[in-house]
Amino acid sequence: MPDPILKTSAAQAVPHFERAGAGLVLRQAKGGISRGNVAPWPGCADDDFHGTLAAIWVWSRYQALAGDPRFAGNRDAAWSFVEGVWRQFIPEAIGPEAASDEAAYDCAMVLRAALGERAIGGATGARGALIGGAARVLAAYLADLDDLSGRDFQDPGFAAWNLIDYARAVEDRGLLSAGRRFVERAFGMKAPQIFTSEPEPPGRLFDFSSTIATRVSAIISSEGNTPFVGAWLRERVVSAIPMGFATRARDENCWNACVAAVMGRAYVVSTDPVFLERHRIICSELARRDTASDAGLGRGGALVGAMPGPDTLATFYYALATDALVRSEGAVSDITPHNTHQHGQGHAR
């Protein structure tokens, strides 16, 4: 019998995506050299490559869920901006001297936006070729990555998660194999650390990504929606998740939304009600905080300098959390042989 919670989750997500999409429209440049750019917060005119890609995903996801193309013009303008500044953000290779420290995240966000577009028939032709190039750059980067301590824009779990989801969607065996090899080497399938044990290094500008959550999500994407993964989540992951909304000095709304996103995915795969309970607790607190008049959640946190108003990254991660009970990329059928039993020997991180 279909899970009644999952059966109704798409309809319940539509109002959230509609409101999030409308808030992002307010920050999109309507003209000038940066036409189509979605600024990171109200009053900021900076070009925001990954933020604009996040907006594309929210808008396309709304259309896929609601069947309503109201944001189609905004997506077109956003893609025009992204393509116009592409070479400033997507390098031919990611290395210490060849790219910015946000390049891997930018590539991953290209793939997330592409996933949204593919669900409504977009991201083809020349645009599809550009996106495929970003996927190959990201795969090569992960193949050579030894330092797994990166956070936020250097979060390896987020990069692998998006690469694998994209590879499944386009049925690219090479990219999928590359993503899986990285997950095997980097994460294995041992029990993760307690989520709230993640460090909060002083002086960092960002703390928006829970690296433990993204690693779990990368493993789910790598292994797929299988009984093996469901058992792993129930036996090794559930004891590590937060009891509820966790306090963080910076970006706590983003960080908790990132955790909620993997809680939702974990429930879909494992059916363990504890994951659903924690997902709901976190999302309820995010909803309580989401009171901005121009439709958007702030990054949150107590440190001086945190932007109190709506922020694109907060909107994106909150949307991922809302969408987690709707989507299940891991349910996509496998396109390459994979022996899950080998993963029990992966390294703990």
Short mmCIF file of C-alpha atoms in Angstrom, two decimals:
data_model
loop_
_atom_site.label_atom_id
_atom_site.label_comp_id
_atom_site.label_asym_id
_atom_site.label_seq_id
_atom_site.Cartn_x
_atom_site.Cartn_y
_atom_site.Cartn_z
CA MET A 1 0.00 0.00 0.00
CA PRO A 2 1.42 3.44 -0.92
CA ASP A 3 2.57 5.54 2.01
CA PRO A 4 -0.22 8.13 2.50
CA ILE A 5 2.34 10.70 3.66
CA LEU A 6 4.37 10.39 0.48
CA LYS A 7 1.22 10.19 -1.64
CA THR A 8 0.16 13.69 -0.60
CA SER A 9 3.58 15.29 -0.23
CA ALA A 10 3.74 16.71 -3.76
CA ALA A 11 0.48 18.61 -3.38
CA GLN A 12 1.59 19.89 0.01
CA ALA A 13 4.91 21.10 -1.40
CA VAL A 14 3.34 23.22 -4.16
CA PRO A 15 2.43 26.25 -1.98
CA HIS A 16 5.92 26.31 -0.50
CA PHE A 17 7.59 26.33 -3.93
CA GLU A 18 5.14 28.93 -5.21
CA ARG A 19 5.96 31.28 -2.35
CA ALA A 20 9.70 30.61 -2.56
CA GLY A 21 9.64 31.18 -6.31
CA ALA A 22 7.78 34.47 -5.93
CA GLY A 23 10.32 35.68 -3.38
CA LEU A 24 13.19 34.91 -5.73
CA VAL A 25 11.47 36.83 -8.54
CA LEU A 26 11.64 39.96 -6.38
CA ARG A 27 15.44 39.74 -6.31
CA GLN A 28 15.94 39.01 -10.02
CA ALA A 29 17.51 41.77 -12.11
CA LYS A 30 14.98 42.90 -14.73
CA GLY A 31 17.44 44.76 -16.94
CA GLY A 32 21.00 45.95 -17.37
CA ILE A 33 24.18 43.96 -17.84
CA SER A 34 23.17 41.45 -15.14
CA ARG A 35 19.62 40.88 -16.38
CA GLY A 36 18.41 37.53 -15.05
CA ASN A 37 20.77 37.47 -12.07
CA VAL A 38 19.14 36.58 -8.75
CA ALA A 39 20.83 38.56 -5.99
CA PRO A 40 21.62 36.71 -2.75
CA TRP A 41 19.50 39.02 -0.57
CA PRO A 42 17.35 42.15 -0.94
CA GLY A 43 19.31 45.30 -1.62
CA CYS A 44 22.37 43.45 -2.94
CA ALA A 45 23.27 43.90 -6.60
CA ASP A 46 26.13 41.37 -6.73
CA ASP A 47 26.17 38.74 -9.44
CA ASP A 48 25.33 35.41 -7.82
CA PHE A 49 26.02 32.47 -10.13
CA HIS A 50 25.09 29.61 -7.82
CA GLY A 51 22.23 31.61 -6.31
CA THR A 52 20.72 32.12 -9.75
CA LEU A 53 21.06 28.39 -10.40
CA ALA A 54 19.31 27.72 -7.09
CA ALA A 55 16.45 29.94 -8.23
CA ILE A 56 16.24 28.06 -11.53
CA TRP A 57 15.85 24.81 -9.60
CA VAL A 58 13.11 26.25 -7.38
CA TRP A 59 11.20 27.67 -10.35
CA SER A 60 11.51 24.53 -12.46
CA ARG A 61 10.59 22.32 -9.52
CA TYR A 62 7.46 24.39 -8.96
CA GLN A 63 6.45 23.89 -12.59
CA ALA A 64 7.06 20.14 -12.36
CA LEU A 65 4.93 19.86 -9.23
CA ALA A 66 2.14 22.28 -10.12
CA GLY A 67 2.10 22.12 -13.92
CA ASP A 68 2.16 25.91 -13.90
CA PRO A 69 4.74 27.68 -16.12
CA ARG A 70 4.37 31.08 -14.43
CA PHE A 71 8.12 31.29 -13.75
CA ALA A 72 9.18 30.24 -17.26
CA GLY A 73 10.24 33.76 -18.23
CA ASN A 74 12.27 34.09 -15.05
CA ARG A 75 14.02 30.80 -15.77
CA ASP A 76 14.83 31.85 -19.32
CA ALA A 77 16.32 35.14 -18.13
CA ALA A 78 18.27 33.33 -15.42
CA TRP A 79 19.73 30.84 -17.88
CA SER A 80 20.74 33.69 -20.19
CA PHE A 81 22.63 35.29 -17.31
CA VAL A 82 24.25 31.98 -16.33
CA GLU A 83 25.38 31.26 -19.87
CA GLY A 84 26.68 34.81 -20.30
CA VAL A 85 29.00 34.58 -17.29
CA TRP A 86 29.71 30.84 -17.59
CA ARG A 87 33.46 31.10 -18.16
CA GLN A 88 33.88 33.32 -15.13
CA PHE A 89 32.62 30.56 -12.85
CA ILE A 90 32.98 27.16 -14.56
CA PRO A 91 36.65 26.39 -15.33
CA GLU A 92 38.06 23.74 -17.63
CA ALA A 93 39.49 22.05 -14.55
CA ILE A 94 39.28 22.64 -10.81
CA GLY A 95 42.64 23.02 -9.13
CA PRO A 96 44.42 25.25 -6.63
CA GLU A 97 45.52 27.69 -9.32
CA ALA A 98 42.87 27.20 -11.98
CA ALA A 99 39.60 27.98 -10.23
CA SER A 100 37.94 29.83 -7.39
CA ASP A 101 37.23 28.08 -4.11
CA GLU A 102 33.54 28.02 -5.10
CA ALA A 103 34.02 26.27 -8.46
CA ALA A 104 33.03 22.77 -7.28
CA TYR A 105 29.89 24.14 -5.67
CA ASP A 106 29.07 26.11 -8.81
CA CYS A 107 29.40 22.94 -10.91
CA ALA A 108 27.19 21.03 -8.49
CA MET A 109 24.55 23.75 -8.62
CA VAL A 110 24.61 23.66 -12.42
CA LEU A 111 23.68 19.99 -12.16
CA ARG A 112 20.95 20.64 -9.60
CA ALA A 113 19.41 23.28 -11.87
CA ALA A 114 19.69 20.88 -14.80
CA LEU A 115 17.79 18.23 -12.84
CA GLY A 116 14.95 20.67 -12.35
CA GLU A 117 14.91 21.58 -16.03
CA ARG A 118 15.01 17.98 -17.23
CA ALA A 119 11.84 17.23 -15.28
CA ILE A 120 9.98 19.72 -17.49
CA GLY A 121 11.76 18.94 -20.75
CA GLY A 122 14.53 21.54 -20.64
CA ALA A 123 18.35 21.57 -20.49
CA THR A 124 18.88 20.25 -24.02
CA GLY A 125 20.94 21.29 -27.05
CA ALA A 126 23.80 23.72 -26.52
CA ARG A 127 22.73 24.30 -22.92
CA GLY A 128 22.80 20.57 -22.30
CA ALA A 129 26.33 20.40 -23.70
CA LEU A 130 27.48 23.13 -21.31
CA ILE A 131 25.92 21.29 -18.40
CA GLY A 132 27.56 18.04 -19.44
CA GLY A 133 30.90 19.81 -19.45
CA ALA A 134 30.36 21.01 -15.88
CA ALA A 135 29.55 17.44 -14.87
CA ARG A 136 32.81 16.16 -16.34
CA VAL A 137 34.80 18.91 -14.61
CA LEU A 138 33.20 17.96 -11.29
CA ALA A 139 33.82 14.24 -11.84
CA ALA A 140 37.51 14.87 -12.56
CA TYR A 141 37.79 17.05 -9.47
CA LEU A 142 36.31 14.36 -7.23
CA ALA A 143 38.57 11.71 -8.74
CA ASP A 144 41.63 13.65 -7.55
CA LEU A 145 40.20 14.93 -4.26
CA ASP A 146 42.05 13.71 -1.17
CA ASP A 147 41.18 16.41 1.35
CA LEU A 148 37.68 15.51 2.51
CA SER A 149 37.46 18.14 5.25
CA GLY A 150 35.93 20.84 3.04
CA ARG A 151 32.77 22.57 4.16
CA ASP A 152 30.19 24.79 2.50
CA PHE A 153 31.48 25.61 -1.02
CA GLN A 154 34.06 22.81 -0.74
CA ASP A 155 31.65 20.22 0.69
CA PRO A 156 32.55 16.94 -1.09
CA GLY A 157 29.28 15.25 -0.13
CA PHE A 158 27.19 17.93 -1.82
CA ALA A 159 29.31 17.68 -4.97
CA ALA A 160 29.04 13.88 -5.14
CA TRP A 161 25.31 13.88 -4.37
CA ASN A 162 24.52 16.22 -7.26
CA LEU A 163 26.89 14.51 -9.69
CA ILE A 164 25.33 11.11 -9.04
CA ASP A 165 21.76 12.39 -9.24
CA TYR A 166 22.57 14.07 -12.56
CA ALA A 167 24.32 10.97 -13.90
CA ARG A 168 21.28 8.86 -13.11
CA ALA A 169 18.93 11.34 -14.75
CA VAL A 170 20.88 11.46 -18.02
CA GLU A 171 21.85 7.77 -17.82
CA ASP A 172 25.56 8.48 -18.11
CA ARG A 173 27.37 5.35 -16.95
CA GLY A 174 30.76 7.03 -16.87
CA LEU A 175 29.67 9.89 -14.63
CA LEU A 176 27.72 7.55 -12.37
CA SER A 177 30.69 5.25 -12.01
CA ALA A 178 32.94 8.22 -11.19
CA GLY A 179 30.56 9.45 -8.52
CA ARG A 180 30.20 6.03 -6.97
CA ARG A 181 33.91 5.40 -6.91
CA PHE A 182 34.38 8.63 -5.02
CA VAL A 183 31.67 7.77 -2.48
CA GLU A 184 33.20 4.33 -1.90
CA ARG A 185 36.67 5.76 -1.41
CA ALA A 186 35.71 8.81 0.61
CA PHE A 187 32.78 7.78 2.77
CA GLY A 188 32.21 4.04 2.82
CA MET A 189 29.14 2.89 4.71
CA LYS A 190 30.15 2.97 8.33
CA ALA A 191 28.03 4.83 10.84
CA PRO A 192 28.35 8.61 10.46
CA GLN A 193 29.41 10.86 13.28
CA ILE A 194 26.79 12.64 15.37
CA PHE A 195 25.43 15.41 13.15
CA THR A 196 25.70 18.07 15.84
CA SER A 197 29.39 17.24 16.35
CA GLU A 198 30.24 19.12 13.16
CA PRO A 199 32.78 21.87 13.88
CA GLU A 200 31.99 25.57 13.76
CA PRO A 201 35.41 27.02 12.89
CA PRO A 202 35.76 30.61 14.13
CA GLY A 203 36.11 33.27 11.50
CA ARG A 204 34.32 31.42 8.71
CA LEU A 205 31.82 33.42 6.70
CA PHE A 206 29.54 30.46 6.02
CA ASP A 207 28.18 27.37 7.74
CA PHE A 208 25.27 26.54 5.45
CA SER A 209 25.97 22.89 4.67
CA SER A 210 25.84 19.94 7.06
CA THR A 211 28.68 17.83 5.70
CA ILE A 212 27.47 14.73 7.54
CA ALA A 213 24.00 15.15 6.02
CA THR A 214 25.34 15.64 2.50
CA ARG A 215 27.57 12.58 2.81
CA VAL A 216 24.60 10.47 3.85
CA SER A 217 22.66 11.87 0.91
CA ALA A 218 25.55 11.08 -1.44
CA ILE A 219 25.55 7.48 -0.19
CA ILE A 220 21.78 7.20 -0.70
CA SER A 221 22.17 8.51 -4.25
CA SER A 222 25.10 6.19 -4.93
CA GLU A 223 23.47 3.02 -3.65
CA GLY A 224 19.90 3.74 -4.69
CA ASN A 225 16.58 3.06 -3.02
CA THR A 226 17.23 -0.52 -1.92
CA PRO A 227 16.50 -2.66 1.16
CA PHE A 228 20.25 -2.64 1.85
CA VAL A 229 20.32 1.15 2.10
CA GLY A 230 17.12 1.20 4.13
CA ALA A 231 18.67 -1.17 6.66
CA TRP A 232 21.86 0.91 6.77
CA LEU A 233 19.85 4.03 7.52
CA ARG A 234 17.87 2.34 10.28
CA GLU A 235 20.83 0.57 11.87
CA ARG A 236 23.70 3.05 11.48
CA VAL A 237 22.36 6.51 10.73
CA VAL A 238 19.22 7.14 12.77
CA SER A 239 21.12 7.22 16.07
CA ALA A 240 23.34 10.05 14.77
CA ILE A 241 20.64 12.51 13.71
CA PRO A 242 19.69 15.58 15.78
CA MET A 243 16.75 15.44 18.17
CA GLY A 244 15.37 18.57 16.55
CA PHE A 245 16.43 22.02 15.36
CA ALA A 246 20.10 22.49 16.28
CA THR A 247 21.68 25.75 17.37
CA ARG A 248 24.51 27.02 15.17
CA ALA A 249 26.37 30.30 15.51
CA ARG A 250 26.05 31.08 11.80
CA ASP A 251 23.68 30.00 9.03
CA GLU A 252 21.64 27.79 11.35
CA ASN A 253 18.53 27.95 9.15
CA CYS A 254 20.51 26.73 6.14
CA TRP A 255 22.35 24.07 8.14
CA ASN A 256 19.18 22.67 9.69
CA ALA A 257 17.34 22.73 6.36
CA CYS A 258 20.22 20.73 4.87
CA VAL A 259 19.80 18.18 7.68
CA ALA A 260 16.02 18.07 7.14
CA ALA A 261 16.56 17.36 3.44
CA VAL A 262 18.46 14.17 4.19
CA MET A 263 15.98 13.23 6.94
CA GLY A 264 13.21 13.31 4.36
CA ARG A 265 15.19 11.25 1.87
CA ALA A 266 16.10 8.78 4.60
CA TYR A 267 12.43 8.32 5.50
CA VAL A 268 11.50 7.66 1.87
CA VAL A 269 14.12 4.90 1.62
CA SER A 270 13.97 3.40 5.12
CA THR A 271 10.35 4.11 6.20
CA ASP A 272 11.71 4.63 9.72
CA PRO A 273 9.29 7.07 11.41
CA VAL A 274 12.09 8.65 13.45
CA PHE A 275 13.47 10.26 10.28
CA LEU A 276 10.03 11.65 9.47
CA GLU A 277 9.55 12.95 13.01
CA ARG A 278 12.86 14.84 12.98
CA HIS A 279 12.19 16.15 9.47
CA ARG A 280 8.88 17.55 10.65
CA ILE A 281 10.33 19.10 13.81
CA ILE A 282 13.01 20.95 11.85
CA CYS A 283 10.66 22.05 9.07
CA SER A 284 8.13 23.28 11.63
CA GLU A 285 10.77 25.54 13.18
CA LEU A 286 11.85 26.76 9.75
CA ALA A 287 8.22 27.56 8.94
CA ARG A 288 7.88 29.48 12.21
CA ARG A 289 10.92 31.57 11.28
CA ASP A 290 9.86 32.09 7.66
CA THR A 291 7.86 35.25 8.25
CA ALA A 292 9.59 37.74 5.94
CA SER A 293 7.12 39.93 4.08
CA ASP A 294 8.92 39.38 0.78
CA ALA A 295 8.75 35.61 1.00
CA GLY A 296 12.03 34.12 2.05
CA LEU A 297 13.96 32.63 4.92
CA GLY A 298 17.14 34.23 6.27
CA ARG A 299 20.36 32.31 6.86
CA GLY A 300 20.00 32.63 10.63
CA GLY A 301 22.53 32.47 13.44
CA ALA A 302 23.54 34.67 16.33
CA LEU A 303 26.84 36.04 15.04
CA VAL A 304 27.08 39.72 14.22
CA GLY A 305 27.00 40.29 10.48
CA ALA A 306 24.53 37.54 9.62
CA MET A 307 21.99 38.81 7.11
CA PRO A 308 18.59 38.82 8.87
CA GLY A 309 16.43 39.02 5.76
CA PRO A 310 15.59 36.57 2.97
CA ASP A 311 18.60 34.79 1.49
CA THR A 312 18.80 32.67 -1.65
CA LEU A 313 20.81 29.86 -0.07
CA ALA A 314 18.34 29.60 2.81
CA THR A 315 15.47 29.52 0.33
CA PHE A 316 17.22 26.77 -1.65
CA TYR A 317 18.00 24.48 1.28
CA TYR A 318 14.53 24.96 2.76
CA ALA A 319 13.08 23.99 -0.62
CA LEU A 320 15.31 20.90 -0.70
CA ALA A 321 13.93 19.92 2.71
CA THR A 322 10.35 20.44 1.55
CA ASP A 323 11.01 18.46 -1.62
CA ALA A 324 12.70 15.56 0.15
CA LEU A 325 9.45 13.69 0.74
CA VAL A 326 8.46 14.22 -2.91
CA ARG A 327 11.58 13.26 -4.80
CA SER A 328 13.50 10.04 -4.58
CA GLU A 329 16.24 9.99 -7.19
CA GLY A 330 17.53 6.81 -5.61
CA ALA A 331 14.42 5.05 -6.87
CA VAL A 332 15.68 5.46 -10.44
CA SER A 333 16.65 2.07 -11.80
CA ASP A 334 20.35 1.30 -11.92
CA ILE A 335 22.26 1.84 -15.15
CA THR A 336 25.50 0.14 -14.17
CA PRO A 337 26.38 -2.98 -12.16
CA HIS A 338 27.26 -2.29 -8.55
CA ASN A 339 28.16 -4.63 -5.72
CA THR A 340 26.90 -3.00 -2.54
CA HIS A 341 28.46 -5.61 -0.30
CA GLN A 342 31.89 -4.16 -1.04
CA HIS A 343 30.97 -0.94 0.70
CA GLY A 344 30.99 -2.35 4.18
CA GLN A 345 34.77 -1.93 4.07
CA GLY A 346 34.72 1.79 3.32
CA HIS A 347 36.60 4.18 5.52
CA ALA A 348 34.98 5.99 8.37
CA ARG A 349 35.23 9.75 8.13
#
